[in-house]
Coordinates of C-alpha atoms and ligand atoms in Angstrom, one line a residue:
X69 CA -19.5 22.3 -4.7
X70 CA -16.2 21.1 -5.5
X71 CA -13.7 21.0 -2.5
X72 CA -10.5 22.9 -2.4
X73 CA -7.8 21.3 -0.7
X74 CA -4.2 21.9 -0.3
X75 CA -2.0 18.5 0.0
X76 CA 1.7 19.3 1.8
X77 CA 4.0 16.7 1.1
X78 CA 7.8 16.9 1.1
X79 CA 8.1 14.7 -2.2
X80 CA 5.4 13.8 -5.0
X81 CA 6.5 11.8 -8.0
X82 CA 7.4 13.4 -10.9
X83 CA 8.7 16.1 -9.3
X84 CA 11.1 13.9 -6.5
X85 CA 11.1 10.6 -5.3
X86 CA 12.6 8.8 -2.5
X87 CA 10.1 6.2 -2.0
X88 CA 6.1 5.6 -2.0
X89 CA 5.3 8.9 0.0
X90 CA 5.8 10.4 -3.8
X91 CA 3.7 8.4 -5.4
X92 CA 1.4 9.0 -3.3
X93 CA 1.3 12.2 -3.2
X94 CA 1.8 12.1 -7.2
X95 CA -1.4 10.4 -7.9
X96 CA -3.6 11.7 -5.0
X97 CA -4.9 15.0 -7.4
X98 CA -6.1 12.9 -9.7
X99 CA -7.5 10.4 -7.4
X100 CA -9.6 12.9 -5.6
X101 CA -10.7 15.1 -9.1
X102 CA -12.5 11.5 -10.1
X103 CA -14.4 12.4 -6.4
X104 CA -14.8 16.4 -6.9
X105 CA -12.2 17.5 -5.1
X106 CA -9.0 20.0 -6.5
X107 CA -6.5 18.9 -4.9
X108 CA -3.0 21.4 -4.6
X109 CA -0.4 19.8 -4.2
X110 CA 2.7 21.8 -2.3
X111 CA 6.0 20.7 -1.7
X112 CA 9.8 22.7 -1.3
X113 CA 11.7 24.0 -4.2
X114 CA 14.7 21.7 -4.0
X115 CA 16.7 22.4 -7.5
X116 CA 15.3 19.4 -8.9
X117 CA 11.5 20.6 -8.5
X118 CA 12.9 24.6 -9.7
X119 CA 14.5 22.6 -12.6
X120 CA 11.1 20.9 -13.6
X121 CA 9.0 23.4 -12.9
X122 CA 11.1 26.1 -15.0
X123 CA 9.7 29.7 -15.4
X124 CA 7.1 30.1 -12.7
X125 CA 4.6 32.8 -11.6
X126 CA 5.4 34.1 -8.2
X127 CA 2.4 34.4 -6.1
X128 CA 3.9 35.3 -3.0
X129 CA 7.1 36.2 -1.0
X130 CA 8.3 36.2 2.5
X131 CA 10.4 38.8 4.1
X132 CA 11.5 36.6 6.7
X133 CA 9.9 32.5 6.7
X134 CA 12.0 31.5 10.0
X135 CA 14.5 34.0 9.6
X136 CA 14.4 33.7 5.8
X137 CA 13.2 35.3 2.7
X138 CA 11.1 32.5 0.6
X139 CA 8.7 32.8 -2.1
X140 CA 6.1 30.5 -3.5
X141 CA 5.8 29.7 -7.1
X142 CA 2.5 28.2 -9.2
X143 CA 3.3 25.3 -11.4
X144 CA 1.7 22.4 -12.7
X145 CA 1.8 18.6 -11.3
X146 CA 0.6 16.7 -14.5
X147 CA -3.2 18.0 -15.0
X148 CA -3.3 19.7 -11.6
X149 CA -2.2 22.9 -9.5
X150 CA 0.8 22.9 -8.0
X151 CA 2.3 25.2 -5.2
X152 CA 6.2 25.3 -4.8
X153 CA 8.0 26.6 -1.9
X154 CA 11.8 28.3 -3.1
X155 CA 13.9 29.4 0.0
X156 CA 17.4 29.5 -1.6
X157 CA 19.2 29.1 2.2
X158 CA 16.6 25.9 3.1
X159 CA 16.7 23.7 -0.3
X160 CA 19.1 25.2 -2.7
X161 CA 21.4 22.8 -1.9
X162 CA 22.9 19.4 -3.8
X163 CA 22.1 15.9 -2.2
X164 CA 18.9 14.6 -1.3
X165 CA 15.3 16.2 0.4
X166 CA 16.7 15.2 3.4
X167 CA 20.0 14.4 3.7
X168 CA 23.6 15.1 1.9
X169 CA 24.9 13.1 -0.7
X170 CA 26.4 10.9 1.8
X171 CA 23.5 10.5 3.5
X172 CA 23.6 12.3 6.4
X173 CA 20.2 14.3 7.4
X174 CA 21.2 18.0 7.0
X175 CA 21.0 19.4 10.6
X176 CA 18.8 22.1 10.0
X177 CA 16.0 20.0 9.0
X178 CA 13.8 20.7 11.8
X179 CA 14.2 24.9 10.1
X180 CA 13.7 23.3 6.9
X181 CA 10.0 21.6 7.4
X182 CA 9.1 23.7 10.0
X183 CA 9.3 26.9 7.7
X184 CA 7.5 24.8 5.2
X185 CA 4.8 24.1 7.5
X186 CA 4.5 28.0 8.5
X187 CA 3.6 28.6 4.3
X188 CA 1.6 26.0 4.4
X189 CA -0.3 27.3 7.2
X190 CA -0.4 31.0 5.7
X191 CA -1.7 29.9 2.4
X192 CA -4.6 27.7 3.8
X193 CA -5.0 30.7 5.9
X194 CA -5.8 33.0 2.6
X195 CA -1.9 34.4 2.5
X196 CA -2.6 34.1 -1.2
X197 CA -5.1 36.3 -3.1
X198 CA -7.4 33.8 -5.2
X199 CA -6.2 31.0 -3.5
X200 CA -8.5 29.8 -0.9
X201 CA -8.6 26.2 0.6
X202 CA -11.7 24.2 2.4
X203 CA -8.7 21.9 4.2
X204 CA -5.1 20.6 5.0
X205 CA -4.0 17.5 4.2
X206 CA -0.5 16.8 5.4
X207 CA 1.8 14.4 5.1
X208 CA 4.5 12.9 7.4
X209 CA 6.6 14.8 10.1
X210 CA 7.7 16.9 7.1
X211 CA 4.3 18.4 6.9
X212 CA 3.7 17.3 10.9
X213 CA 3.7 21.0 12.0
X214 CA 1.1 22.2 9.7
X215 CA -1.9 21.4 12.2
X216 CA 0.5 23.1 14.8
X217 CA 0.8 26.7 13.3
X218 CA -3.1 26.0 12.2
X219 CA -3.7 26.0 15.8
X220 CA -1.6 27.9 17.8
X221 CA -0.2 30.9 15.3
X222 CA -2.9 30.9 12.8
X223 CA -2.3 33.5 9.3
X224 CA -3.5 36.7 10.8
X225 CA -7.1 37.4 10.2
X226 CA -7.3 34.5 7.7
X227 CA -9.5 31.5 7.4
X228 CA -10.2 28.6 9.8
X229 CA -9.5 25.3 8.0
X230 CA -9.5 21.8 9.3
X231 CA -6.6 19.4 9.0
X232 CA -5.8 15.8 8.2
X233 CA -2.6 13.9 8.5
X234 CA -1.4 10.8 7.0
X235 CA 1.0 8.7 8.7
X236 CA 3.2 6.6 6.1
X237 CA 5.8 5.7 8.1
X238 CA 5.6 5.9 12.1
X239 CA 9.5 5.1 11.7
X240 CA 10.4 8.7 11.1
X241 CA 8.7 11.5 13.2
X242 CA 10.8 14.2 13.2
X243 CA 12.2 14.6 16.9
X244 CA 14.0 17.8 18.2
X245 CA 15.7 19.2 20.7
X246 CA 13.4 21.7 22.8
X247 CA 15.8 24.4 22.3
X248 CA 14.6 24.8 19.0
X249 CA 10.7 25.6 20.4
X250 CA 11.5 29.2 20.5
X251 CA 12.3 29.6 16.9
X252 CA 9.5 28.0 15.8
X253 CA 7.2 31.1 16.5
X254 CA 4.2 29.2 17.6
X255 CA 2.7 30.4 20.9
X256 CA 4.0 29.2 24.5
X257 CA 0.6 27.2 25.0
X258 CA 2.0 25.0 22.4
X259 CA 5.2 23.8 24.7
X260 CA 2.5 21.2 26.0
X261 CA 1.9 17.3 25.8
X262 CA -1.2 18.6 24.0
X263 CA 0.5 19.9 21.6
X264 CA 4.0 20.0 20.2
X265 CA 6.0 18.7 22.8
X266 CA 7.6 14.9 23.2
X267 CA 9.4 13.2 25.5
X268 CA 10.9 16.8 26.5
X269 CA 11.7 17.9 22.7
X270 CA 9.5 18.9 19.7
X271 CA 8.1 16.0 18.0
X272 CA 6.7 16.7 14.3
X273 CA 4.9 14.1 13.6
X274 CA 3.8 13.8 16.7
X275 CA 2.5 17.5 16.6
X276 CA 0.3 16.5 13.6
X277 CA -1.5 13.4 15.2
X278 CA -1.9 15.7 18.3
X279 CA -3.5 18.1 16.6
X280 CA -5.2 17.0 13.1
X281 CA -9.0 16.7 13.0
X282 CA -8.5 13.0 11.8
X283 CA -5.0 10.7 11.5
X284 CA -5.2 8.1 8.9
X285 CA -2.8 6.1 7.6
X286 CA -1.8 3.5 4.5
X287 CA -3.7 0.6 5.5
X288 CA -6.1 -0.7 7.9
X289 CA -4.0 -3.3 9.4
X290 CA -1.2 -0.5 10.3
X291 CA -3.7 1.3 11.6
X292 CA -4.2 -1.2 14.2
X293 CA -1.0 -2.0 14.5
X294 CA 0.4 1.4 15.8
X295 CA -1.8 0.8 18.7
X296 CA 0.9 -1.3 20.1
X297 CA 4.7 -0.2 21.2
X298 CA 5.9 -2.4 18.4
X299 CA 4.1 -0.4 15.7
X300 CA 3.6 2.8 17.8
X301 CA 7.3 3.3 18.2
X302 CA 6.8 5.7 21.1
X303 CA 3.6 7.3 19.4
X304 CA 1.0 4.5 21.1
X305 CA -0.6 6.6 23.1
X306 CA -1.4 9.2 20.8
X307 CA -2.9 6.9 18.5
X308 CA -5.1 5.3 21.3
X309 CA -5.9 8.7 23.0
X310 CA -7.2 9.9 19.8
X311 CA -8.3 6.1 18.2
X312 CA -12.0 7.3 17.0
X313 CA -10.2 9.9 14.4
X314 CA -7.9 7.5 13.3
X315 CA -8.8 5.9 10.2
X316 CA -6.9 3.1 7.5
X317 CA -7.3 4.2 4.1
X318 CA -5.0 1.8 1.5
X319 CA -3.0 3.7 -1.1
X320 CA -3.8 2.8 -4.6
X321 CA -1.3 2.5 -7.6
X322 CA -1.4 5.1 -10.3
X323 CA -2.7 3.0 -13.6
X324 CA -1.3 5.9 -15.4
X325 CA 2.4 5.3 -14.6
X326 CA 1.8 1.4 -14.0
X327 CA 0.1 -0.2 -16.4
X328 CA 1.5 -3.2 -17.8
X329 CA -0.1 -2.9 -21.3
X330 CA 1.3 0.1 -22.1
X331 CA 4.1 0.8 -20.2
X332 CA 7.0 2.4 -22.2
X333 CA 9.7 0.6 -19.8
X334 CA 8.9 -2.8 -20.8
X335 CA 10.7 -4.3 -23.8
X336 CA 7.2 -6.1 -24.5
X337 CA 3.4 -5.2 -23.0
X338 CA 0.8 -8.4 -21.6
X339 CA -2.0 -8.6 -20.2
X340 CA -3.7 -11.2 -18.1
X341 CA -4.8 -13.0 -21.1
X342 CA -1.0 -12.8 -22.8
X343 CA 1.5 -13.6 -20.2
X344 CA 3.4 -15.4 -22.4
X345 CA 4.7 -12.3 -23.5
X346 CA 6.1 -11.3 -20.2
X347 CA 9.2 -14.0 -21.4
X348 CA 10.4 -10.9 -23.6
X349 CA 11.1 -9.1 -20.4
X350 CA 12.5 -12.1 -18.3
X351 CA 15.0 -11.8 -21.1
X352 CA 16.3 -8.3 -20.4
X353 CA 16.0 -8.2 -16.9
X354 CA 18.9 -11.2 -17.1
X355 CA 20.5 -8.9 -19.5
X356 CA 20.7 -6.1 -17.7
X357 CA 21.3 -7.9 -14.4
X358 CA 24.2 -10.0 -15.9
X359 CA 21.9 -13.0 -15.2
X360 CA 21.7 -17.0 -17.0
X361 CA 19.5 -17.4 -19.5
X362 CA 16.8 -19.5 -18.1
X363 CA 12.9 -20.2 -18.0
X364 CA 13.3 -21.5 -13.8
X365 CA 11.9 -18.8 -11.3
X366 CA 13.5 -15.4 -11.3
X367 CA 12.8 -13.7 -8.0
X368 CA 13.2 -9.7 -8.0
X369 CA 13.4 -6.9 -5.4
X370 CA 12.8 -3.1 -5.6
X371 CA 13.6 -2.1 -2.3
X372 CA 15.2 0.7 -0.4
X373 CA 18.2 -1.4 1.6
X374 CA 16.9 -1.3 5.3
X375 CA 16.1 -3.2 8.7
X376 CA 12.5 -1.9 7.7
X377 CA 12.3 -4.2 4.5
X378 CA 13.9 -6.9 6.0
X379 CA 16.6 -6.9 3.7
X380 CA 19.3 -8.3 6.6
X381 CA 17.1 -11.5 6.8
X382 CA 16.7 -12.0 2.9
X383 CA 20.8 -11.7 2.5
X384 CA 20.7 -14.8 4.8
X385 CA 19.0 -16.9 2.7
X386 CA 20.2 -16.2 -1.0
X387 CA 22.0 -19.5 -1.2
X388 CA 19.4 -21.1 -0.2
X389 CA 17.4 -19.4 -2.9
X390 CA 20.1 -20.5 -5.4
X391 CA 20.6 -23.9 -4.2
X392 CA 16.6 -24.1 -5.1
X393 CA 17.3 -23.2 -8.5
X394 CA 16.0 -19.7 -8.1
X395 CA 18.0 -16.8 -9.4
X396 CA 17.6 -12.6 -8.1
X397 CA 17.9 -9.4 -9.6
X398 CA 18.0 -7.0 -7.3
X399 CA 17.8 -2.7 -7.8
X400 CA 17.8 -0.7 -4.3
X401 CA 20.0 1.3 -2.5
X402 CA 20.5 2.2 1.7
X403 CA 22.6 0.8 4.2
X404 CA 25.7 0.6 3.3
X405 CA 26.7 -2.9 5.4
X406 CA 23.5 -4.4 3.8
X407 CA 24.2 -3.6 0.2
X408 CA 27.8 -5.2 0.7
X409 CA 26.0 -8.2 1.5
X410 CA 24.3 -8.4 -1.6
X411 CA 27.2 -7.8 -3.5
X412 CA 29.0 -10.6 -1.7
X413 CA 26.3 -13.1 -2.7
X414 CA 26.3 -11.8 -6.4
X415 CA 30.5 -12.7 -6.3
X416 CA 29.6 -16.1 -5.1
X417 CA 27.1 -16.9 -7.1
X418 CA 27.8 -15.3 -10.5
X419 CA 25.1 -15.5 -13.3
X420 CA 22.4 -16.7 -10.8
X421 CA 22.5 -13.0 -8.6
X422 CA 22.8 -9.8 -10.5
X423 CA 22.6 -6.6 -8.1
X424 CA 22.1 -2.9 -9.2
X425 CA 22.9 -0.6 -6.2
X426 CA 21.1 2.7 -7.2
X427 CA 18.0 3.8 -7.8
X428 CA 16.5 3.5 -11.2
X429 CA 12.7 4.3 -12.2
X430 CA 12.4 2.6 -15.5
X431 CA 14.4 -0.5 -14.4
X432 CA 12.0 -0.6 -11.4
X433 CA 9.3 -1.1 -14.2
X434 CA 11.2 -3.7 -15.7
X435 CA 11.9 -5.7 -13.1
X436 CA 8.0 -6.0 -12.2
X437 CA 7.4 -7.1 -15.2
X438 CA 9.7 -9.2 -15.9
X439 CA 10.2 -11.2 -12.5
X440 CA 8.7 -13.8 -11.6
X441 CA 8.0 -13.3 -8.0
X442 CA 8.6 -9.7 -5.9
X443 CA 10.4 -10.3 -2.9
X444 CA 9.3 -8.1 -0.1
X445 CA 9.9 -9.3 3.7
X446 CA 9.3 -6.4 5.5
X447 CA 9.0 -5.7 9.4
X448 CA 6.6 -3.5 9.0
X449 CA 5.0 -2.2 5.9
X450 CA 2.6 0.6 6.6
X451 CA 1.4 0.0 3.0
X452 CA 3.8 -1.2 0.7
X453 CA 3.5 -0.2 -3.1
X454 CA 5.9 -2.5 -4.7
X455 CA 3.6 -5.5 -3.9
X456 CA 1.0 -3.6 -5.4
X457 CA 3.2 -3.1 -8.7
X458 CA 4.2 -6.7 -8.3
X459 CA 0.3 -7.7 -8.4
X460 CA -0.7 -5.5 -11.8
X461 CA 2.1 -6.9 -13.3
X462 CA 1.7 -10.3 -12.6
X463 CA 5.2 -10.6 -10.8
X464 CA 3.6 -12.7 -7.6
X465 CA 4.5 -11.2 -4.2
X466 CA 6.1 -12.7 -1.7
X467 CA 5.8 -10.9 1.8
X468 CA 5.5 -10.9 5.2
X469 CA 2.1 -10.4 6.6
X470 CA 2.7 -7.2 8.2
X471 CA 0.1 -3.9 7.3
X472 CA -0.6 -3.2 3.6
X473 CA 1.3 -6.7 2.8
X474 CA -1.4 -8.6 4.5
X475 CA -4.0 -6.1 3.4
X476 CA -3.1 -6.6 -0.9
X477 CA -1.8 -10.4 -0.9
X478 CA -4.3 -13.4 -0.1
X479 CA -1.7 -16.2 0.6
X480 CA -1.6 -19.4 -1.5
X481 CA -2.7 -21.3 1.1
X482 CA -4.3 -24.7 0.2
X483 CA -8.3 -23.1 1.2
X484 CA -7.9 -20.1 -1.3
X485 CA -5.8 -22.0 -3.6
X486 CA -9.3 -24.1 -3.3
X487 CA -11.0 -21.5 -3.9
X488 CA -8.9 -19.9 -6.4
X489 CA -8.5 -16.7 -5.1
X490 CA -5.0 -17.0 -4.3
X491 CA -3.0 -13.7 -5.4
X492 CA 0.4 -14.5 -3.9
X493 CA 2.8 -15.9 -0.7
X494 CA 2.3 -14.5 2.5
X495 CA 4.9 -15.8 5.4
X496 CA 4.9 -14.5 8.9
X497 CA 7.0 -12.3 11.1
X498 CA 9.9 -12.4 9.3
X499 CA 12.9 -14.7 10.2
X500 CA 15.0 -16.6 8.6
X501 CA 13.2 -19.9 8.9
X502 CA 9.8 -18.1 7.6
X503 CA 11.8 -16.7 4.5
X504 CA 13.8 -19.9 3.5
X505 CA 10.1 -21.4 3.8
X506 CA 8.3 -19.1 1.6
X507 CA 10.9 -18.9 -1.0
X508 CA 10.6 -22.5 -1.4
X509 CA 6.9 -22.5 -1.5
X510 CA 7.4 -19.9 -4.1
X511 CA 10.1 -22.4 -6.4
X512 CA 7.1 -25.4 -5.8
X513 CA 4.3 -23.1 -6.7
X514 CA 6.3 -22.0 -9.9
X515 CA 6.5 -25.5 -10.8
X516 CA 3.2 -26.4 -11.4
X517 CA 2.5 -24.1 -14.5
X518 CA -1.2 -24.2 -14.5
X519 CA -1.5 -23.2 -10.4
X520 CA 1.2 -20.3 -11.0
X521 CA -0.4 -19.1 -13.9
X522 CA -3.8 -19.0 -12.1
X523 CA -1.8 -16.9 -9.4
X524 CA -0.9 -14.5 -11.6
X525 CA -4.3 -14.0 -13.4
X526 CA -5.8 -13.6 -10.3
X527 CA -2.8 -11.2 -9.3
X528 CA -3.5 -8.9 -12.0
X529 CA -7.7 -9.1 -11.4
X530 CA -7.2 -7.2 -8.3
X531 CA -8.2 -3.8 -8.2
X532 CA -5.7 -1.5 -6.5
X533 CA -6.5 1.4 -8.4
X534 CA -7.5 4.3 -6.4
X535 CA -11.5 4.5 -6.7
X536 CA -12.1 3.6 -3.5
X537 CA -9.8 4.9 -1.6
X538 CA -9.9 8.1 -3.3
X539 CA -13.5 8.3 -2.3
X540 CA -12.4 7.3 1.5
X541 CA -10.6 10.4 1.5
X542 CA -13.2 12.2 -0.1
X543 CA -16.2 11.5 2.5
X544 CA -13.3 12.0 5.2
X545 CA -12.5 15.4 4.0
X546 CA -16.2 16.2 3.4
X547 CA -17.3 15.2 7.0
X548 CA -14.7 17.5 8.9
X549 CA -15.5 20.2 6.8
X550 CA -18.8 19.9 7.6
X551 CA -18.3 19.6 11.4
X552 CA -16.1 22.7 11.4
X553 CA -19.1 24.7 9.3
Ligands
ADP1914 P1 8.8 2.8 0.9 O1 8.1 4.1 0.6 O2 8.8 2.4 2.3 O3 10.2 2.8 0.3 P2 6.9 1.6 -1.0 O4 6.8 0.2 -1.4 O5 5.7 2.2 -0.5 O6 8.1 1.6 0.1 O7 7.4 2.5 -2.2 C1 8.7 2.4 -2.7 C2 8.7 3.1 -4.1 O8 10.0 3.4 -4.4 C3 8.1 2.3 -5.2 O9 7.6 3.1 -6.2 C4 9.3 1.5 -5.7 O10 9.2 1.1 -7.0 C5 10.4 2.6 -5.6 N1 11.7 2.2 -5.4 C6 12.3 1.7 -4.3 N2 13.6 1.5 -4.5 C7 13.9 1.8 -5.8 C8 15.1 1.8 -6.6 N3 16.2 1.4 -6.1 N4 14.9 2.2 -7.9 C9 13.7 2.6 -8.4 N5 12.6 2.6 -7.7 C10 12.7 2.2 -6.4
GLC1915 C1 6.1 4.8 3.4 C2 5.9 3.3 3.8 C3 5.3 2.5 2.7 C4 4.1 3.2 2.1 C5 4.6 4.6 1.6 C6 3.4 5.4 1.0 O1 7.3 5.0 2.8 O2 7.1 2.7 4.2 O3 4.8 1.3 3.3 O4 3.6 2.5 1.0 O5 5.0 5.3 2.7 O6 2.3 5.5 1.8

């Protein structure tokens, strides 16, 4: 019998994107129909998603969703159902899904996720005629309330389902003051450390772990990794209080969107066998990136501009990276101090750094492939996608080896480059010293034609489409629906 499941996420490519959470959530339907399952995917009605999903059936309203009307609209993501949340005074607004265009959080965000939480709860519940669900999957503090309301303030006289939550970045958990517990309309038995409470305020994400039937998360190493106050970030102990329902499933890449035979971004297609063609677009990423026309190594990076990425360190060593012969173009956008840095370096060293401060899907697209090597030194990676695009498209990653980075990238080290199994260059914890030293290794590996090219074949043999994990989550929902029958 084919499994219903509704999938709450707060963005899902195609729709909005701020970073991987939306792919994610984008290619999960599909992902889980190859294992049987129908996967619904529901997020808010920001005016991008209402502008996408244009004239829409409404299938239910709200009088009052936390003290405001709301109604949900059917649409389509792609092939597959799709449920969107419109509540004019929550996301009719201009900026991003969760902060202003200056990028300050909007302060009622805790109202925001927690009302879409409560309709996520009441349509699992059966809110919806025709619409029934066999499970929850939720994802991030966004969607970290969803067990709560499951559990303490269930849809009156509607359906038991169990829950899962996915953890893609213990960085953000949605943490309130407890003043706003009262609004929240769950019961008083939930004000305990049992439940939604944190350090003496409401945590979201924290709420979800406590609560979920199972926790995963992106990858198997961050799923140990969160076990310790480095990783944890304050959320340790739920993770080891609860460590036999917490699972590591890696996120796959959606071969649809990235596929580097047939991607409409790229000025020419390759494959493994015809890499020579990737020179074409070597040539207009230094076009577009105001860059000297040259076959040395051209190191790229996709990355949103943060501690997390490790963006700080890599400013520190771009001359170095210059003085090497290498050259950068770089797309992402953040911190303001950090992207200043970047800019400084492209003033100093004009023609050999080109930065793009923005964000910008199809140059993303051409930058994997047309790079050389994918910088990506993060401090913690609870996945990591770009390396994953890097890989397909034979643009060699270079990353720290920190959860999904050390799960995707086998380091050229001298064994597997032995071996030949080599996909990439792995450095650890992140410093300045590690960096300078793995860019270099990148700039000698590049050199010798025949042991770079062997990288890259083997870069683009890995499998990181979503077969197996899609099936992880498959026998994962299958098994706590079966314990809850
Ligand atoms: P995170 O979700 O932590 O930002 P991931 O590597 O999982 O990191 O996913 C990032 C996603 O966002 C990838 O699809 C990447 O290509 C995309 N991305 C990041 N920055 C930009 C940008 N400035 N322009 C276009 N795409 C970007
Ligand atoms: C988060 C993480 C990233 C992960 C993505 C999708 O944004 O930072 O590592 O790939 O979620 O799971």
């Amino acid at each position: 019998m084919t499994m219903k499941v509704l999938s709450v996420a707060s963005e899902a490519a195609g729709l909005v994107k701020t970073g991987g959470l939306a792919d994610v959530a984008g290619a999960l339907p599909a992902a889980l129909a190859a294992q049987g399952v129908e996967l619904t995917t529901f997020v808010p009605g920001y005016p991008a998603v209402l502008a996408k999903l244009g004239k829409a059936k409404t299938l239910h309203t709200w009088d009052a969703l936390l003290g405001t009307p709301a109604r949900l609209l059917a649409g389509k993501l792609g092939d597959h159902p799709l449920l969107v949340l419109d509540a004019t005074a929550l996301f009719a607004r201009e900026g991003g899904p969760y902060a202003d265009a200056s990028g300050r959080d909007w302060d009622d965000n805790w109202r925001r996720f927690a009302a879409f939480a409560r309709a996520a709860a009441d349509i699992a519940g059966g809110a919806v005629k025709g619409r029934s669900f066999d499970l929850v999957h939720a994802h991030d503090w966004q969607a970290g309330l969803v067990p709560a309301y499951l559990r303490f303030a269930p849809f009156p006289g509607g359906r038991d389902v169990p829950s899962v939550i996915t953890i893609h970045n213990m960085a953000f958990q949605g943490y309130y003051p407890a003043d706003i517990f009262p609004q929240l309309g769950l019961t008083p038995e939930a004000w305990t450390v049992d439940g939604v409470e944190a350090y003496g305020g409401v945590g979201f994400l924290k709420a979800g772990m406590q609560l979920a039937d199972a926790i995963t998360t992106v990858s198997p190493t961050y799923a140990g990794e969160i076990r310790s106050a480095q990783f944890g970030m304050g959320l340790e102990g739920v993770v080891l209080a609860r460590s036999p329902r917490v699972h590591g499933i890696l996120n796959g890449i959606d071969t649809a969107e990235w596929n580097p035979a047939n991607d409409p971004h790229l000025a020419a297609g390759f494959t493994a066998g015809k890499l020579a063609a990737r020179r074409k677009n070597k040539r207009a990423v230094e076009q577009a990136f105001g860059l000297d026309r040259s076959d040395g190594p051209l190191f790229v990076v996709i990355s949103r501009m943060t501690w997390q990425k490790g963006m700080d360190v890599l400013a520190g060593v771009l001359d170095h990276l210059v003085g090497i012969g290498g050259r950068l173009a770089l797309l992402g956008a953040g911190d303001a101090a950090i992207e200043q840095q970047f800019l400084a370096a492209a003033a100093r060293h004009p023609g050999r750094i080109g930065v793009r401060i923005g964000y910008d899907e199809p140059a993303a697209h051409g930058l994997q492939g047309g790079g050389d090597a994918i910088l990506i030194p993060s401090r913690f990676e609870p996945c990591g996608l770009t390396q994953l695009y890097g890989l397909a498209y034979a643009c060699v990653p270079v990353v720290s080896r920190t959860g999904g980075l050390a799960d995707t990238v086998i380091d050229a080290n001298p064994a597997a480059l032995a071996a030949g199994v080599a996909t990439g260059i792995q450095m650890n914890a992140v410093s300045h010293d590690a960096l300078t030293m793995a860019v270099s290794r990148a700039v000698d590996l590049y050199a010798q034609g025949p042991v770079w090219k062997r990288l890259q074949t083997n870069a683009m043999k890995a499998d990181f489409s979503w077969g197996a994990s899609g099936a992880a989550y498959a026998a994962l929902y299958r098994q706590l629906i079966e314990e809850q029958a």
